[in-house]
Every structure is written in structure tokens, then in C-alpha cells.
Short mmCIF file of C-alpha atoms in Angstrom, two decimals:
data_model
loop_
_atom_site.label_atom_id
_atom_site.label_comp_id
_atom_site.label_asym_id
_atom_site.label_seq_id
_atom_site.Cartn_x
_atom_site.Cartn_y
_atom_site.Cartn_z
CA UNK A 10 -20.46 201.91 12.31
CA UNK A 11 -18.26 199.81 14.54
CA UNK A 12 -15.83 201.57 16.85
CA UNK A 13 -13.05 200.44 19.17
CA UNK A 14 -11.93 202.49 22.15
CA UNK A 15 -8.77 202.11 24.21
CA UNK A 16 -8.90 204.61 27.04
CA UNK A 17 -5.40 204.00 28.41
CA UNK A 18 -2.81 205.72 26.20
CA UNK A 19 0.05 204.45 28.39
CA UNK A 20 0.53 201.78 31.03
CA UNK A 21 3.50 200.63 33.06
CA UNK A 22 4.19 197.32 34.81
CA UNK A 23 7.04 195.85 36.79
CA UNK A 24 8.78 192.82 35.37
CA UNK A 25 7.10 189.58 36.55
CA UNK A 26 3.93 191.43 37.55
CA UNK A 27 0.49 191.29 35.90
CA UNK A 28 -1.09 194.08 33.88
CA UNK A 29 -4.51 194.48 32.28
CA UNK A 30 -5.15 196.57 29.18
CA UNK A 31 -8.71 197.76 28.56
CA UNK A 32 -10.75 197.90 25.37
CA UNK A 33 -14.37 198.64 24.66
CA UNK A 34 -16.14 198.42 21.35
CA UNK A 35 -19.45 199.22 19.78
CA UNK A 36 -21.28 197.12 17.23
CA UNK A 37 -24.80 196.07 16.37
CA UNK A 38 -23.59 192.71 15.10
CA UNK A 39 -23.92 189.54 17.14
CA UNK A 40 -21.11 187.62 15.49
CA UNK A 41 -17.66 189.10 15.24
CA UNK A 42 -14.01 188.63 16.14
CA UNK A 43 -11.91 190.60 18.56
CA UNK A 44 -8.13 190.69 18.51
CA UNK A 45 -5.16 192.03 20.38
CA UNK A 46 -2.14 192.95 18.29
CA UNK A 47 1.29 193.91 19.61
CA UNK A 48 3.48 196.43 17.79
CA UNK A 49 7.04 196.60 19.18
CA UNK A 50 9.50 199.33 18.15
CA UNK A 51 10.26 197.36 14.97
CA UNK A 52 6.66 198.30 13.93
CA UNK A 53 5.85 194.71 12.96
CA UNK A 54 2.27 193.98 14.02
CA UNK A 55 2.05 190.66 15.84
CA UNK A 56 -1.21 188.83 16.50
CA UNK A 57 -1.37 188.11 20.23
CA UNK A 58 -4.79 186.60 20.77
CA UNK A 59 -8.22 186.24 19.14
CA UNK A 60 -11.71 185.88 20.57
CA UNK A 61 -14.78 184.75 18.66
CA UNK A 62 -17.89 186.52 19.96
CA UNK A 63 -19.99 183.35 19.86
CA UNK A 64 -17.63 181.62 22.28
CA UNK A 65 -18.31 182.25 25.94
CA UNK A 66 -14.95 180.88 27.04
CA UNK A 67 -12.21 183.48 27.29
CA UNK A 68 -9.25 182.91 24.98
CA UNK A 69 -5.82 182.17 26.44
CA UNK A 70 -2.39 182.04 24.83
CA UNK A 71 0.37 181.23 27.30
CA UNK A 72 0.83 184.34 29.49
CA UNK A 73 -1.86 186.26 27.62
CA UNK A 74 -5.56 185.95 28.39
CA UNK A 75 -8.65 188.01 27.75
CA UNK A 76 -11.73 188.94 29.71
CA UNK A 77 -14.53 189.10 27.16
CA UNK A 78 -17.76 190.63 28.39
CA UNK A 79 -20.12 190.57 25.40
CA UNK A 80 -23.04 192.36 27.04
CA UNK A 81 -20.78 195.13 28.26
CA UNK A 82 -18.87 195.17 24.95
CA UNK A 83 -15.62 194.95 26.84
CA UNK A 84 -12.48 193.05 25.84
CA UNK A 85 -9.49 193.39 28.13
CA UNK A 86 -6.06 191.77 27.80
CA UNK A 87 -4.24 190.40 30.82
CA UNK A 88 -0.51 189.83 30.61
CA UNK A 89 0.84 187.66 33.40
CA UNK A 90 4.48 187.42 34.49
CA UNK A 91 5.37 190.46 32.37
CA UNK A 92 8.68 190.31 30.54
CA UNK A 93 10.87 193.06 29.14
CA UNK A 94 10.00 191.82 25.64
CA UNK A 95 6.34 192.60 26.27
CA UNK A 96 7.08 196.32 26.04
CA UNK A 97 5.23 197.53 22.96
CA UNK A 98 2.14 199.30 21.67
CA UNK A 99 -0.93 197.09 22.01
CA UNK A 100 -3.89 197.50 19.71
CA UNK A 101 -7.36 196.12 20.22
CA UNK A 102 -9.15 195.34 16.96
CA UNK A 103 -12.59 194.29 15.75
CA UNK A 104 -13.67 192.38 12.66
CA UNK A 105 -17.15 191.39 11.47
CA UNK A 106 -17.70 187.65 11.29
CA UNK A 107 -18.37 186.13 7.89
CA UNK A 108 -16.02 188.15 5.75
CA UNK A 109 -18.57 190.45 4.17
CA UNK A 110 -16.54 193.44 5.28
CA UNK A 111 -13.17 191.92 5.89
CA UNK A 112 -11.38 194.72 7.61
CA UNK A 113 -9.89 195.26 11.02
CA UNK A 114 -11.05 198.27 12.97
CA UNK A 115 -8.38 199.31 15.42
CA UNK A 116 -8.36 201.23 18.65
CA UNK A 117 -5.83 203.99 19.24
CA UNK A 118 -3.46 201.72 21.15
CA UNK A 119 -1.94 201.45 24.62
CA UNK A 120 1.79 201.89 25.03
CA UNK A 121 3.02 199.39 27.60
CA UNK A 122 6.31 199.96 29.41
CA UNK A 123 7.89 197.14 31.41
CA UNK A 124 10.15 198.23 34.25
CA UNK A 125 13.04 195.94 35.27
CA UNK B 26 6.51 179.22 6.36
CA UNK B 27 7.97 182.54 5.44
CA UNK B 28 6.05 185.52 6.73
CA UNK B 29 4.52 188.41 4.85
CA UNK B 30 7.15 190.42 3.02
CA UNK B 31 6.89 194.01 1.90
CA UNK B 32 9.16 195.95 -0.41
CA UNK B 33 10.63 198.44 -0.23
CA UNK B 34 10.96 198.93 3.51
CA UNK B 35 11.68 202.64 3.24
CA UNK B 36 10.86 205.14 0.55
CA UNK B 37 11.28 208.88 0.13
CA UNK B 38 9.25 210.61 -2.56
CA UNK B 39 8.47 214.16 -3.59
CA UNK B 40 5.01 215.71 -3.69
CA UNK B 41 3.27 215.03 -6.95
CA UNK B 42 5.14 211.81 -7.67
CA UNK B 43 3.59 208.37 -7.61
CA UNK B 44 4.68 205.29 -5.71
CA UNK B 45 4.10 201.54 -5.88
CA UNK B 46 4.42 199.31 -2.84
CA UNK B 47 4.59 195.54 -3.01
CA UNK B 48 3.38 192.80 -0.68
CA UNK B 49 3.98 189.05 -0.86
CA UNK B 50 1.60 187.11 1.38
CA UNK B 51 2.29 183.97 3.34
CA UNK B 52 2.31 180.99 1.02
CA UNK B 53 -1.22 179.69 0.54
CA UNK B 54 -2.90 182.87 1.72
CA UNK B 55 -5.33 184.31 -0.77
CA UNK B 56 -6.49 187.46 0.96
CA UNK B 57 -4.34 190.58 1.19
CA UNK B 58 -5.34 193.74 3.02
CA UNK B 59 -3.60 197.09 3.21
CA UNK B 60 -3.60 199.52 6.12
CA UNK B 61 -2.21 203.00 6.61
CA UNK B 62 -0.75 203.97 9.98
CA UNK B 63 -0.16 207.60 10.91
CA UNK B 64 0.28 209.32 14.28
CA UNK B 65 -2.79 211.45 13.71
CA UNK B 66 -5.26 208.97 12.21
CA UNK B 67 -3.97 205.72 13.64
CA UNK B 68 -4.50 202.51 11.73
CA UNK B 69 -6.93 202.76 8.84
CA UNK B 70 -8.09 200.15 6.38
CA UNK B 71 -7.27 200.90 2.74
CA UNK B 72 -8.53 197.89 0.79
CA UNK B 73 -8.69 194.12 0.62
CA UNK B 74 -8.05 191.81 -2.30
CA UNK B 75 -9.14 188.21 -2.55
CA UNK B 76 -8.51 186.04 -5.59
CA UNK B 77 -7.47 189.07 -7.64
CA UNK B 78 -10.68 190.97 -6.85
CA UNK B 79 -11.03 194.00 -4.64
CA UNK B 80 -13.61 193.05 -2.04
CA UNK B 81 -13.56 196.04 0.25
CA UNK B 82 -12.29 199.57 0.11
CA UNK B 83 -11.76 202.05 2.90
CA UNK B 84 -12.49 205.75 2.89
CA UNK B 85 -9.50 206.94 0.87
CA UNK B 86 -9.39 209.06 -2.28
CA UNK B 87 -9.08 207.51 -5.71
CA UNK B 88 -5.36 208.31 -5.73
CA UNK B 89 -4.98 205.13 -3.71
CA UNK B 90 -5.38 201.99 -5.76
CA UNK B 91 -4.23 198.42 -5.70
CA UNK B 92 -4.27 195.11 -7.43
CA UNK B 93 -3.61 191.47 -6.78
CA UNK B 94 -1.90 189.02 -9.06
CA UNK B 95 -2.70 185.37 -9.68
CA UNK B 96 0.02 184.32 -7.22
CA UNK B 97 -1.73 186.44 -4.53
CA UNK B 98 1.04 189.04 -4.47
CA UNK B 99 -0.40 192.51 -4.19
CA UNK B 100 0.67 196.03 -5.05
CA UNK B 101 -0.73 199.33 -3.97
CA UNK B 102 -0.21 202.55 -5.85
CA UNK B 103 -0.52 206.11 -4.68
CA UNK B 104 -0.55 208.78 -7.36
CA UNK B 105 0.03 212.51 -7.02
CA UNK B 106 1.58 212.16 -3.60
CA UNK B 107 0.72 214.65 -0.88
CA UNK B 108 2.60 215.41 2.32
CA UNK B 109 -0.23 213.77 4.27
CA UNK B 110 0.46 210.46 2.56
CA UNK B 111 3.58 210.07 4.69
CA UNK B 112 2.85 206.98 6.75
CA UNK B 113 3.66 203.39 7.52
CA UNK B 114 1.83 201.18 5.04
CA UNK B 115 1.10 197.73 6.38
CA UNK B 116 0.08 194.71 4.40
CA UNK B 117 -1.66 191.74 5.99
CA UNK B 118 -2.49 188.33 4.59
CA UNK B 119 -4.97 185.67 5.62
CA UNK B 120 -5.87 182.27 4.23
CA UNK B 121 -9.38 183.36 3.36
CA UNK B 122 -11.31 186.56 3.71
CA UNK B 123 -12.61 186.88 7.25
CA UNK B 124 -9.90 184.99 9.11
CA UNK B 125 -6.85 185.97 11.14
CA UNK B 126 -4.62 188.54 9.47
CA UNK B 127 -0.84 188.35 9.65
CA UNK B 128 1.10 191.52 9.03
CA UNK B 129 4.27 192.30 7.17
CA UNK B 130 6.97 194.66 8.47
CA UNK B 131 5.53 197.63 6.63
CA UNK B 132 6.82 200.21 4.18
CA UNK B 133 7.71 203.59 5.65
CA UNK B 134 6.82 206.24 3.04
CA UNK B 135 8.04 209.79 3.49
CA UNK B 136 6.75 212.49 1.15
CA UNK B 137 8.77 215.71 1.02
#
């Protein structure tokens, strides 16, 4: 069974600085998706970024980028120029490619605090 | 486009009662998934509906059920509520099964 592990329960970053959140996963599949979701205090889950496993290029969305290491089964999120609004719980998630088992498998989350 | 909407946002029920939660997906989205979020178990997949058919089901007892209507709106039902059913229930929609999922604001269920 696929698993997702986030080993950092809490992280803190100064405003305007860069922070990296870690995620590792386990799967026997070769094709899959990886996601980072943000959950602010409102509890609304917001899709931050997606990575397709078959793509070697790391995904980037504005200040958010990932470091995808397929062989190591590692998927970290880098937030550049951190802003106060980035403070939230961040979840790493896995999904099999192809839709046969269309479900997200989530890690336990990393609570990010942004200090002014 | 309007986002995923869930009703009600908050609900308080008593043990033994049943509850129905509703989810309206983003217009044009045909897949709806439900997740349960609790402090102890984290985020867990409940089930997925696509074109009115349940495609996947998570490891939850039969007290948890759902359905999807022809307009892609979905409902989930929990019967014989237990204290452990207290959770945030999140609905997510996607255009097709296997693509990006967009979440609603959730329904906070408290069982007393």
C-alpha cells in the first residue's frame, strides 16, 4: 500500500525568507501524481502544486517549487519569499495515475509559522 | 467558476442519530470524493463517485454511505452516529476521475 510521510510536524520561517518542507512516499507504481495542499485556519484545502511522476522537470508555481527525486521517493516543497499568508498546515499527497484508484493519500502535515 | 460548496458548514448531532451532508462540485466536474479529517487519524478517503457510480471506497464501516445525482451533486450519509464520527468532512471535485481535486470548505460534524 502507498504511504506518505512528513517528518516535520512544525516549521518556522521569517518573512521574506525561504523554507523547505519535506515529504517522502512509498509506492511500487511507476506512474503517479504528487501534490502539496495548503490548509489555512479556515480549513479550506487549497491545491498548491502538482507533480507528475513521469516528468523529470520539477514543477513551479510562482513562489512555490518542488524538488522531486523519484529514485529516492522524495518530494519537497520550497517556498520562496515567505509571506504572512503562507502560514498554514501543508499536506503532501499521493495519487495513482490512471484513475483506477482515484484517491488522495495524505501525509500527516507540517504546520508552517511565518514570523514577521 | 464557483468553487465547491458544502452544506451545512456546521452540524451538531447526538449519538445514534443519522446525518446527511451535501456537496455541490465545480460546474462541469463529474467526480466527487469525500474525505474525513480528524486530529487522530488525519485525512482519510471515504469514497469517490463518478457519473453517479461509486468507483472507490475507503476503509470505513457500512454506516458511511453516499450517492451522486445526475447533476453531479453528491451526498454522504452517516447512520447511527458515534462519538468518533466527530470530524471535518471534506468534499473534493475534479473534472474526471484521476485528475486534480479541488476541495470545498468542509462540514464540521460534532457528535455529542
